[in-house]
Every structure is written in structure tokens, then in C-alpha cells.
Coordinates of C-alpha atoms in Angstrom, one line a residue:
Chain A
M735 CA -20.9 18.9 -20.4
K736 CA -20.8 19.0 -24.2
N737 CA -20.0 15.3 -24.4
K738 CA -23.0 14.5 -22.2
L739 CA -25.3 16.5 -24.5
I740 CA -24.1 14.7 -27.5
L741 CA -24.5 11.4 -25.7
W742 CA -28.1 12.2 -24.9
L743 CA -28.8 13.3 -28.5
L744 CA -27.4 10.1 -29.8
V745 CA -29.6 8.1 -27.3
V746 CA -32.7 10.0 -28.5
L747 CA -31.7 9.4 -32.1
L748 CA -31.2 5.7 -31.5
L749 CA -34.6 5.5 -29.8
V750 CA -36.2 7.2 -32.8
V751 CA -34.5 4.8 -35.2
V752 CA -35.5 1.8 -33.1
G753 CA -39.1 3.2 -33.0
F754 CA -39.2 3.5 -36.8
M755 CA -37.8 0.0 -37.2
A756 CA -40.3 -1.4 -34.8
K757 CA -43.2 0.3 -36.6
D758 CA -42.0 -1.0 -39.9
L759 CA -41.7 -4.5 -38.5
F760 CA -44.8 -4.8 -36.4
V761 CA -47.4 -2.3 -37.6
S762 CA -49.2 -3.5 -40.8
K763 CA -49.7 -1.0 -43.5
N764 CA -53.1 -0.2 -44.9
T765 CA -54.5 -3.7 -45.9
T766 CA -57.4 -2.4 -47.9
K767 CA -55.7 -2.7 -51.3
E768 CA -57.5 -1.6 -54.4
N769 CA -58.3 -4.4 -56.8
V770 CA -56.9 -3.2 -60.1
Y771 CA -58.6 -6.2 -61.8
E772 CA -62.0 -5.5 -60.3
Y773 CA -64.9 -7.0 -62.4
D774 CA -67.8 -4.9 -61.0
L775 CA -71.0 -6.9 -61.3
K776 CA -72.9 -4.3 -59.4
E777 CA -73.1 -2.1 -62.4
L778 CA -74.8 -4.8 -64.4
R779 CA -77.4 -5.2 -61.7
K780 CA -78.6 -1.6 -62.1
V781 CA -81.6 -0.8 -64.2
D782 CA -82.7 2.6 -65.4
P783 CA -85.8 3.3 -63.2
S784 CA -87.7 4.7 -66.2
K785 CA -87.7 1.2 -67.8
I786 CA -89.4 -0.4 -64.8
S787 CA -93.1 -0.8 -65.5
H788 CA -94.3 -2.7 -62.4
E789 CA -94.2 -2.4 -58.7
E790 CA -94.3 -5.0 -56.0
V791 CA -97.7 -4.9 -54.3
K792 CA -97.7 -8.0 -52.1
Q793 CA -95.5 -10.8 -50.7
I794 CA -96.8 -14.2 -49.6
K795 CA -94.4 -16.1 -47.4
I796 CA -94.4 -19.9 -48.1
Q797 CA -93.3 -22.4 -45.4
A798 CA -91.3 -25.1 -47.3
K799 CA -87.8 -26.3 -47.5
E800 CA -87.6 -25.9 -51.3
L801 CA -89.8 -24.0 -53.8
H802 CA -89.8 -25.2 -57.4
G803 CA -92.7 -24.0 -59.4
I804 CA -95.8 -21.8 -59.5
A805 CA -99.0 -21.9 -61.5
I806 CA -102.4 -20.1 -61.4
D807 CA -105.8 -21.4 -62.4
S808 CA -108.7 -19.7 -64.0
K809 CA -110.1 -18.7 -60.6
D810 CA -106.7 -17.1 -59.7
Q811 CA -106.0 -19.8 -57.2
I812 CA -102.2 -20.1 -56.7
Y813 CA -100.4 -23.5 -56.9
V814 CA -96.9 -23.8 -55.6
S815 CA -94.8 -27.0 -56.0
T816 CA -92.3 -27.8 -53.2
D817 CA -90.0 -30.6 -52.4
E818 CA -92.9 -32.4 -50.6
A819 CA -96.3 -31.1 -51.7
I820 CA -98.4 -28.9 -53.9
L821 CA -99.7 -26.0 -51.9
I822 CA -102.9 -24.4 -53.0
L823 CA -103.6 -20.8 -52.0
N824 CA -106.7 -18.7 -52.7
A825 CA -106.3 -15.3 -54.5
K826 CA -105.7 -13.6 -51.1
G827 CA -102.8 -15.9 -50.5
E828 CA -104.4 -18.0 -47.8
K829 CA -103.6 -21.7 -47.9
I830 CA -106.7 -23.8 -48.8
N831 CA -105.2 -27.2 -49.5
S832 CA -102.1 -29.2 -49.8
L833 CA -101.5 -32.3 -52.0
K834 CA -98.8 -34.8 -51.1
V835 CA -96.7 -35.8 -54.1
R836 CA -94.4 -38.8 -54.8
G837 CA -91.0 -37.0 -55.0
E838 CA -89.9 -33.5 -55.7
A839 CA -92.6 -31.7 -57.7
R840 CA -90.3 -29.7 -60.0
C841 CA -92.9 -28.1 -62.1
L842 CA -96.7 -27.9 -62.5
T843 CA -99.4 -26.5 -64.7
I844 CA -103.2 -26.3 -64.4
A845 CA -105.7 -27.5 -67.1
E846 CA -108.8 -25.5 -67.9
N847 CA -110.9 -28.1 -66.2
G848 CA -108.9 -27.7 -63.0
N849 CA -106.7 -30.8 -63.3
V850 CA -103.3 -30.3 -61.8
L851 CA -100.4 -31.7 -63.8
V852 CA -97.2 -32.2 -61.7
G853 CA -93.8 -33.0 -63.2
M854 CA -91.3 -34.9 -61.1
R855 CA -87.9 -36.0 -62.3
N856 CA -89.2 -38.5 -64.9
R857 CA -92.9 -38.8 -63.9
V858 CA -96.0 -36.9 -64.8
D859 CA -98.9 -37.1 -62.4
I860 CA -102.4 -35.8 -63.4
R861 CA -104.6 -35.0 -60.5
K862 CA -108.2 -34.1 -60.5
P863 CA -109.3 -30.8 -58.9
D864 CA -110.1 -32.7 -55.6
G865 CA -106.5 -33.9 -55.5
S866 CA -107.1 -37.6 -56.4
L867 CA -104.8 -39.1 -58.9
R868 CA -106.4 -39.3 -62.4
N869 CA -103.4 -40.7 -64.3
S870 CA -99.6 -41.0 -64.1
F871 CA -97.0 -41.9 -66.6
L872 CA -93.2 -42.2 -66.8
I873 CA -90.9 -40.5 -69.3
P874 CA -88.5 -43.2 -70.5
G875 CA -84.7 -42.6 -70.6
E876 CA -82.0 -42.6 -68.0
K877 CA -81.4 -38.9 -68.5
A878 CA -85.0 -37.8 -68.4
F879 CA -85.4 -34.6 -66.3
I880 CA -88.7 -32.9 -66.5
T881 CA -88.6 -29.1 -66.1
S882 CA -91.9 -27.9 -67.5
L883 CA -95.3 -29.0 -68.6
A884 CA -98.0 -27.5 -70.8
I885 CA -101.5 -28.8 -71.5
D886 CA -103.8 -28.0 -74.4
G887 CA -107.1 -30.0 -74.2
E888 CA -106.0 -33.7 -74.4
N889 CA -102.4 -32.9 -75.4
I890 CA -99.6 -32.7 -72.8
Y891 CA -96.2 -31.3 -73.7
V892 CA -93.3 -32.2 -71.5
A893 CA -90.0 -30.3 -71.5
D894 CA -87.2 -32.8 -70.8
A895 CA -84.0 -30.9 -70.1
G896 CA -82.0 -34.1 -69.6
Q897 CA -82.8 -35.5 -73.1
K898 CA -83.1 -32.0 -74.6
I899 CA -86.4 -32.6 -76.2
V900 CA -90.1 -31.9 -75.9
H901 CA -92.3 -35.0 -75.5
H902 CA -95.9 -34.8 -76.8
Y903 CA -98.2 -37.2 -74.9
N904 CA -102.0 -37.5 -74.7
I905 CA -103.7 -37.2 -71.4
D906 CA -103.9 -41.0 -71.0
G907 CA -100.1 -41.2 -71.1
K908 CA -99.6 -42.4 -74.7
K909 CA -96.7 -40.9 -76.5
I910 CA -97.6 -39.1 -79.7
K911 CA -94.2 -37.7 -80.9
E912 CA -91.2 -35.7 -80.0
I913 CA -90.8 -32.0 -80.8
G914 CA -87.8 -29.8 -81.4
G915 CA -85.2 -32.4 -82.3
K916 CA -82.4 -31.3 -84.6
N917 CA -83.6 -31.4 -88.2
T918 CA -81.6 -29.3 -90.5
E919 CA -83.9 -30.0 -93.5
A920 CA -86.8 -28.5 -91.5
G921 CA -84.7 -25.7 -90.2
I922 CA -84.8 -26.9 -86.6
K923 CA -81.5 -26.3 -84.9
G924 CA -82.2 -28.4 -81.8
F925 CA -82.3 -27.4 -78.2
V926 CA -79.2 -26.3 -76.4
I927 CA -79.7 -26.8 -72.6
P928 CA -76.5 -26.4 -70.6
S929 CA -78.3 -26.4 -67.3
P930 CA -81.7 -27.8 -66.1
F931 CA -83.8 -24.8 -67.1
F932 CA -86.1 -25.5 -70.0
D933 CA -89.5 -24.0 -70.0
L934 CA -92.5 -24.1 -72.3
L935 CA -96.1 -22.8 -72.4
M936 CA -99.1 -22.6 -74.7
G937 CA -99.6 -19.5 -76.8
R938 CA -102.9 -17.7 -77.3
Q939 CA -103.6 -19.5 -80.6
G940 CA -102.7 -23.0 -79.5
E941 CA -99.1 -22.8 -80.5
L942 CA -96.5 -24.2 -78.3
W943 CA -93.7 -21.8 -77.2
V944 CA -90.5 -23.4 -76.1
V945 CA -87.4 -21.7 -74.7
N946 CA -84.2 -22.7 -76.3
P947 CA -82.0 -21.4 -73.5
G948 CA -78.5 -22.0 -74.9
R949 CA -79.5 -19.9 -77.9
H950 CA -81.4 -17.3 -75.9
A951 CA -84.3 -18.1 -78.2
F952 CA -88.0 -18.6 -78.2
E953 CA -89.4 -21.2 -80.7
A954 CA -93.0 -21.8 -81.6
Y955 CA -94.3 -25.1 -82.8
N956 CA -97.7 -26.2 -84.1
S957 CA -99.4 -29.4 -83.1
K958 CA -97.7 -31.3 -85.9
G959 CA -94.3 -30.4 -84.4
D960 CA -93.4 -27.9 -87.2
Q961 CA -91.5 -24.8 -86.1
I962 CA -93.7 -21.9 -87.1
S963 CA -91.8 -19.0 -85.5
S964 CA -88.8 -18.1 -83.5
W965 CA -86.8 -15.2 -82.2
E966 CA -83.6 -14.8 -80.2
R967 CA -82.1 -12.0 -78.2
T968 CA -78.6 -12.4 -76.9
S969 CA -77.3 -9.6 -74.7
M970 CA -76.1 -8.8 -71.2
S971 CA -78.1 -5.6 -71.4
I972 CA -81.8 -5.6 -70.8
E973 CA -82.6 -5.9 -74.5
G974 CA -81.7 -9.6 -74.5
F975 CA -80.9 -12.6 -72.3
S976 CA -77.5 -13.0 -70.7
G977 CA -75.3 -15.9 -69.6
C978 CA -75.0 -19.4 -70.9
C979 CA -78.7 -20.3 -70.8
N980 CA -81.5 -17.9 -70.4
P981 CA -84.4 -17.2 -69.9
A982 CA -84.7 -19.7 -67.1
N983 CA -88.5 -19.5 -66.9
I984 CA -91.3 -17.8 -68.7
A985 CA -95.0 -16.8 -68.5
I986 CA -97.4 -15.2 -71.0
L987 CA -99.6 -12.1 -70.6
S988 CA -103.1 -11.7 -72.1
D989 CA -101.7 -9.6 -75.0
G990 CA -99.3 -12.4 -76.0
S991 CA -96.2 -10.7 -74.5
F992 CA -93.8 -12.9 -72.6
V993 CA -92.7 -12.5 -69.0
T994 CA -89.1 -13.8 -68.6
V995 CA -86.8 -14.4 -65.7
E996 CA -83.1 -15.0 -65.9
K997 CA -80.4 -16.5 -63.7
G998 CA -77.0 -14.9 -63.3
L999 CA -78.6 -11.5 -63.6
E1000 CA -81.8 -12.1 -61.7
R1001 CA -84.2 -9.8 -63.6
V1002 CA -87.8 -10.2 -64.7
K1003 CA -88.7 -8.5 -68.0
I1004 CA -91.5 -8.3 -70.5
H1005 CA -90.7 -9.1 -74.1
L1006 CA -93.2 -8.3 -76.9
P1007 CA -94.3 -11.2 -79.1
S1008 CA -91.8 -10.0 -81.7
G1009 CA -89.0 -10.5 -79.1
D1010 CA -88.2 -6.8 -78.5
V1011 CA -88.0 -5.9 -74.8
K1012 CA -90.9 -3.9 -73.6
S1013 CA -90.1 -3.2 -70.0
V1014 CA -88.5 -4.5 -66.7
V1015 CA -90.8 -5.9 -64.1
A1016 CA -88.2 -6.5 -61.4
A1017 CA -84.6 -5.4 -61.4
P1018 CA -81.8 -7.6 -60.2
E1019 CA -81.4 -5.5 -57.0
L1020 CA -84.7 -7.0 -55.7
F1021 CA -83.2 -10.4 -55.5
E1022 CA -80.4 -12.0 -53.6
A1023 CA -77.4 -12.3 -55.9
G1024 CA -77.1 -15.9 -57.1
T1025 CA -80.8 -16.7 -56.8
I1026 CA -81.5 -19.6 -59.1
G1027 CA -84.9 -21.2 -59.9
I1028 CA -87.2 -18.2 -59.9
D1029 CA -90.5 -19.2 -61.5
L1030 CA -93.3 -17.1 -62.9
A1031 CA -97.1 -17.1 -63.3
V1032 CA -99.7 -14.6 -64.5
D1033 CA -103.2 -14.2 -63.2
S1034 CA -106.4 -13.2 -65.0
E1035 CA -105.6 -9.5 -64.4
D1036 CA -102.1 -9.7 -65.7
R1037 CA -100.5 -9.5 -62.3
I1038 CA -97.2 -11.2 -62.3
Y1039 CA -96.4 -13.7 -59.6
V1040 CA -92.7 -14.3 -59.0
L1041 CA -91.7 -17.3 -56.9
D1042 CA -88.5 -16.4 -55.1
P1043 CA -87.0 -19.6 -53.7
V1044 CA -84.3 -17.9 -51.7
K1045 CA -86.6 -15.6 -49.8
S1046 CA -89.3 -18.4 -49.7
M1047 CA -92.1 -16.2 -50.9
I1048 CA -94.4 -15.3 -53.8
R1049 CA -93.9 -11.7 -54.8
I1050 CA -96.8 -10.1 -56.7
F1051 CA -96.1 -7.3 -59.2
E1052 CA -98.7 -5.0 -60.7
A1053 CA -98.4 -2.5 -63.6
K1054 CA -97.7 1.0 -62.3
Chain B
M309 CA -28.5 -23.8 -2.3
K310 CA -25.8 -21.7 -3.9
K311 CA -24.3 -22.8 -7.3
D312 CA -20.8 -22.2 -8.2
R313 CA -19.8 -20.6 -11.5
R314 CA -18.8 -23.9 -13.1
D315 CA -22.2 -25.5 -12.4
F316 CA -24.0 -22.5 -13.7
I317 CA -22.0 -22.5 -17.0
N318 CA -22.6 -26.3 -17.3
T319 CA -26.3 -25.9 -16.8
C320 CA -26.4 -23.1 -19.4
F321 CA -24.6 -25.2 -22.0
R322 CA -26.9 -28.2 -21.4
F323 CA -29.9 -25.9 -21.7
A324 CA -28.6 -24.4 -25.0
A325 CA -27.7 -27.8 -26.4
G326 CA -31.2 -29.1 -25.6
A327 CA -32.9 -26.1 -27.1
S328 CA -30.8 -26.3 -30.2
L329 CA -31.7 -30.0 -30.6
V330 CA -35.4 -29.3 -30.3
G331 CA -35.1 -26.4 -32.7
V332 CA -33.3 -28.3 -35.3
T333 CA -35.7 -31.2 -35.0
G334 CA -38.6 -28.8 -35.4
V335 CA -37.2 -27.2 -38.5
L336 CA -36.4 -30.6 -40.1
A337 CA -39.9 -31.8 -39.3
H338 CA -41.5 -28.7 -40.7
K339 CA -39.4 -29.0 -43.9
T340 CA -40.3 -32.7 -44.2
V341 CA -44.0 -31.9 -43.9
S342 CA -44.0 -29.0 -46.2
G343 CA -41.9 -30.9 -48.7
N344 CA -44.9 -33.3 -49.1
T345 CA -47.4 -30.5 -49.4
L346 CA -48.1 -27.7 -51.8
W347 CA -50.0 -24.5 -51.8
Q348 CA -53.4 -24.6 -53.4
I349 CA -56.6 -22.5 -53.7
D350 CA -59.9 -23.7 -52.4
T351 CA -62.1 -22.5 -55.3
T352 CA -65.2 -22.5 -53.1
K353 CA -63.7 -19.8 -50.9
C354 CA -62.0 -17.8 -53.6
T355 CA -63.6 -14.4 -54.3
Q356 CA -61.4 -13.4 -57.2
C357 CA -60.2 -10.4 -55.4
G358 CA -57.2 -9.9 -57.8
R359 CA -54.5 -10.4 -55.2
C360 CA -53.2 -13.6 -56.8
A361 CA -52.1 -11.4 -59.7
T362 CA -50.2 -8.9 -57.6
S363 CA -49.0 -10.7 -54.4
C364 CA -47.1 -13.7 -55.8
V365 CA -43.3 -13.7 -55.6
V366 CA -43.2 -15.2 -59.1
T367 CA -43.8 -12.8 -62.0
P368 CA -46.3 -13.3 -63.6
S369 CA -48.1 -15.1 -60.9
A370 CA -48.0 -18.8 -60.4
V371 CA -51.8 -18.7 -60.0
K372 CA -53.5 -19.3 -63.3
C373 CA -57.0 -19.7 -64.6
I374 CA -57.6 -23.4 -65.4
H375 CA -60.4 -24.4 -67.6
V376 CA -62.4 -27.5 -66.5
Y377 CA -63.6 -28.4 -70.0
D378 CA -66.0 -31.1 -68.7
M379 CA -68.0 -28.5 -66.9
C380 CA -68.0 -25.9 -69.6
G381 CA -71.2 -25.0 -71.5
Y382 CA -69.2 -23.9 -74.5
C383 CA -71.4 -20.8 -74.6
D384 CA -71.4 -18.3 -77.4
L385 CA -72.2 -15.5 -74.9
C386 CA -69.4 -16.5 -72.4
G387 CA -69.3 -14.3 -69.3
G388 CA -65.7 -15.2 -68.8
Y389 CA -64.6 -14.2 -72.2
L390 CA -66.7 -11.2 -73.1
R391 CA -66.9 -7.8 -71.4
P392 CA -70.4 -7.0 -70.1
N393 CA -72.6 -5.1 -72.5
V394 CA -70.6 -6.0 -75.6
K395 CA -72.3 -4.9 -78.8
N396 CA -70.9 -7.8 -80.9
I397 CA -70.0 -11.3 -79.8
T398 CA -66.6 -11.4 -81.6
T399 CA -63.0 -11.9 -80.8
G400 CA -62.2 -8.2 -81.1
A401 CA -59.9 -7.0 -78.4
E402 CA -62.5 -4.4 -77.4
N403 CA -64.9 -7.2 -76.5
Q404 CA -62.6 -9.3 -74.4
L405 CA -62.7 -9.3 -70.6
C406 CA -59.2 -10.7 -70.0
P407 CA -56.8 -7.8 -69.5
T408 CA -54.0 -9.7 -71.2
G409 CA -56.0 -11.5 -73.9
A410 CA -55.1 -14.8 -72.4
I411 CA -58.3 -16.6 -73.5
K412 CA -58.5 -18.0 -77.0
R413 CA -62.0 -18.5 -78.5
K414 CA -62.5 -21.2 -81.1
Y415 CA -65.7 -22.1 -83.0
I416 CA -66.6 -25.7 -82.6
E417 CA -70.1 -26.1 -84.2
D418 CA -73.3 -24.0 -84.0
P419 CA -73.7 -22.6 -81.3
F420 CA -70.7 -24.0 -79.4
F421 CA -67.3 -22.2 -78.8
E422 CA -64.3 -23.5 -76.9
Y423 CA -62.2 -21.3 -74.7
E424 CA -58.6 -22.1 -74.1
I425 CA -56.4 -20.4 -71.5
I426 CA -53.0 -19.4 -72.8
E427 CA -51.0 -20.0 -69.6
D428 CA -48.1 -17.8 -70.5
L429 CA -50.4 -14.8 -70.8
C430 CA -52.6 -15.5 -67.8
I431 CA -51.7 -13.4 -64.8
G432 CA -54.2 -15.0 -62.4
C433 CA -56.3 -11.9 -61.9
G434 CA -59.6 -14.0 -61.8
K435 CA -61.7 -11.6 -63.8
C436 CA -62.8 -14.4 -66.2
V437 CA -63.4 -16.7 -63.3
K438 CA -65.8 -14.1 -61.7
G439 CA -67.6 -13.6 -65.0
C440 CA -67.9 -17.4 -65.6
G441 CA -69.2 -18.0 -62.1
A442 CA -71.7 -15.2 -62.4
F443 CA -73.2 -16.0 -65.8
G444 CA -72.1 -19.6 -66.6
N445 CA -71.5 -22.7 -64.6
G446 CA -68.1 -21.9 -63.1
S447 CA -65.8 -24.0 -65.3
L448 CA -63.1 -21.4 -65.2
Q449 CA -61.2 -21.7 -61.8
L450 CA -58.1 -20.2 -60.3
Q451 CA -55.5 -22.7 -59.2
V452 CA -51.8 -22.5 -58.2
S453 CA -49.9 -24.0 -61.2
H454 CA -47.3 -26.3 -59.6
D455 CA -45.1 -26.1 -62.8
L456 CA -44.5 -22.5 -61.8
C457 CA -45.0 -22.3 -58.0
V458 CA -41.8 -22.2 -56.0
N459 CA -43.7 -23.5 -52.9
C460 CA -42.5 -20.8 -50.5
N461 CA -42.7 -21.7 -46.8
Q462 CA -44.9 -18.7 -46.3
C463 CA -46.9 -18.1 -49.5
A464 CA -47.1 -14.3 -50.1
I465 CA -50.6 -14.7 -51.6
A466 CA -51.9 -16.8 -48.8
R467 CA -50.8 -14.1 -46.4
D468 CA -52.7 -11.5 -48.4
C469 CA -55.7 -13.6 -49.3
P470 CA -58.8 -12.0 -47.7
S471 CA -60.9 -15.1 -47.9
D472 CA -58.4 -17.6 -46.4
A473 CA -58.7 -19.6 -49.6
F474 CA -55.0 -20.8 -49.6
S475 CA -54.0 -23.9 -47.7
R476 CA -51.4 -26.7 -48.1
V477 CA -52.6 -29.8 -49.8
P478 CA -50.9 -33.2 -50.2
A479 CA -48.5 -33.3 -53.1
D480 CA -50.2 -36.3 -54.6
E481 CA -53.5 -34.3 -54.8
P482 CA -52.2 -30.9 -55.9
Y483 CA -55.4 -29.4 -57.4
K484 CA -58.7 -28.5 -55.9
F485 CA -61.3 -28.1 -58.6
S486 CA -64.9 -27.7 -57.5
G487 CA -67.8 -29.3 -59.2
F488 CA -65.6 -31.9 -60.9
K489 CA -64.6 -35.3 -59.9
T490 CA -60.8 -35.5 -60.5
N491 CA -58.4 -33.1 -58.9
K492 CA -55.7 -33.4 -61.6
K493 CA -54.7 -30.6 -63.8
I494 CA -56.1 -31.1 -67.3

């Protein structure tokens, strides 16, 4: 009887041991391992709400495969350049016209007289307000890659990210000079453009503001091509511009402050003319992580138009 | 039909011999195939989860950060070298993102800096790769260094990899850099 009991106990013990071994062999342990080397980018995407000065008031969905640029004319009509056309919307966001373009319209700007300037890879088209072609010219150079245009009367400024220079043309397509080339005697360091984001615009007093993205800098030039002012802000925090080359695009408010947008940390901010940050318009959390190619425009009432190419929409922000 | 014991034993032996032959052929075939292939990371799938640093049977890991210099922007504010929100862009240890200080920063000319990976110090954690991808152009990439990898039949990191980024690649094309033409270690 005693032997039988011991035998049964041994069998139970054996079963327990086999059970433990089977569990160890076949049941996987907790697979959600903690990453001890975590680089948490989420923290960088947070912005103190007290620093956000604007709120999103409207979204306009755009039907296009790719969105490249946005501009607003003096009547607050909205122009959006896509891979196929220039879409023209009224101030309410209703489509009123569409202009076919020869190639991908990477950037555009609107002259005071309503002419539409469109930048393709190495070509600038100037269209009259009715859409007909007024003039067109090519930027020479195998590496030419136009990323932004500005117009001041008869003068056209072309940002060429491929050749890392600003070309100054007249409206008839005659080249006048180059601006921003390295010139140590004149104190011009030259443009550093690691990726194809190189923006420029006209300031309130006719000066040309050009982003030097590799230096996180803004540089102002007069019509002779002399550098008359500059500032730079390098920082991953909101005080400056992050990453290898930012800001990616800019716009200007009526008080001369700059609206900026970055890639990497997709955030829209306002910087004072001195360069100091004033406020945040849109925090990174409003955008899909990895969104590249956000463009900006400002209307007559200082509303900020953000072209979001990933969500395929224009997002309008107003001061709170 | 009833078999006698002798027939039954004969059949069993034949079956065992056949099975052994198939097994041995299979093992040899597998060894031949894996002998011509190596483990490598698909950088487009890699999420820099950190497991390459902790799961490899080799210590420190055979996975290393490799710098594709041709893609690098030689940035001053390098997201792969500097911690986020650094006050000063300097080589101070407090500013460096790499937990082992495996990245060497060298001034080239204004405003360019070169970043060199010290392979002996790199543990393959991928922090710098994540920073470079988020703020730069992704020239820092995690790859299995074949000088160090022992080419296990079942790679321990591949088993733990949450994004299925490990696969066997032909031995004559042992690296899988993304955004760059050649797949040779530089």
C-alpha cells in the first residue's frame, strides 16, 4: 500500500516536471521587451499650449495626386500648384479655375498685376491673369532645380536649390545677375542646401529675404545683390530651426514677421523680424509624422494658409 | 495479408534508411544554401527598436551603425549626433546622443562637420539612426557587420526583430543600404 502511494506521488511529480519543461519550451515569455535605448521623438513633438497663438478655423480638401505650392493674390484668391495644374480657388475655397502646366509646378507666386509665375524644374512660366502664357524662360545648368519664386515689379528672383544660388531675371527672361554666391570679402557665406528646400520672398521694403536652410538662417539682399541683414537660429526647441536644413518654407505677415515651417519636426511658427520666435501657429502633433513639403501663404487679413501635402488639404489658421 | 516478423523488421530498416538519407540530404542542402547567404537588415523596414543591441549572440552586437558618407549632409546640428534640445552644439559628452560615445565629430569647413562611427564602441542600438532619419537624410543606417557576425543558422536578432527586417542575402551582396547605389560596406 505504502509503495503504491509513493509510486503515485512520483508519477504526479514527474507530470509536474514534464509540465514545467513543456511550458518552458513551448510557451513564449512576455515579448513586449522594454527598449532601453529608446529615442523618444514624441517628447519633441509636444509644444507648450500657452505658446500656441493660432487656431485652425477651416480645411479645404484638394483633389490632386501631389501638392507642391500655395500662393494668395491681392483679392485673397488661393492658387495651388500640383503635379498637373494650377488650381485657383476663391476666398471661400471654391474652385474657380484650373491652368494646365507643362510639367510639375513646384512653386508659384502672384504678381501685383495678377500675373501668375510658375516654377517647374528648370523653367519659369509667366501667365497673365486669364491663364494665357505671357512669357517663359529656362534656367540654364544641368543641376537647375527651382524651388521658389519672388517678383518685385519687373524683377524676378528664382531660388535654384540645385545650383545653390538665387537668379535675378527681368520679366522678359533676361538674366541680370546671381545673388548669394559665396563671397568672403563681401561677408557672404554662400547657401548651404542639403535637400531641395530653398525659399525666398520679398520683404516689406523691397528687400529680398532668402532662407539659407543649412545654416538655419534668413538673409536679406538689396536689389544690387548686397547682403544687408541676416539672422540665424539653430535649435531643436521652438526658439530655432531643427535638423539639417530648415525652415523648409516661409511666408511674411503684414507686420514683417516671418511664418516658418520645418520638416523633421513639422511645426509652423512665427519669428519676429529680429529672428526671435514669437509664437507657434501649428504644433507638430497636427501633422502626420514625416510630412515633407508643407508650404505657406498669408492673406490680406494675416490668416495663415498651410498646404498639407499628406492630408491633401489647405488648412487655415487664425490668431486666437 | 499477414507479414511475418522478418518482413516487418526489413520494412522498418528500409524506411529508417530512406528517412535518414532524406534528412542528411536536407541538412546538407540547407548548409550549402546558408553557406552562400548572410544575415542582413533591410533598412527600409528597420524601426531602430534597440533589440539589435541586446539580442545578438555576439557581445557587443555584430550589428553596427554604418555611415553612408555620400548621403550625409555634414550638418552642424546633426540629429544623429546630438541629444534633442542641446544648449550648445559641441562635442561635450552631455550633448551626445550615442550612449557609448561611438560617434566622432570632426570639423571640415564652415558649416560642415564629418561624423565617423567608431565600430569598436558601437553597440548597434540605433539611437543615432533614428535621430538622423527624423531630422536629417538618413545617412546613418544599421547593418550587420560581416566581419563580426558568426552567421548563426537561426539569427537571434532576426527571431526578436518586431519589424521582420532581417533576412538572408547573397554573400556577394552582403549589405543593404537604402538611398544609395552600391551595397558595399564603405
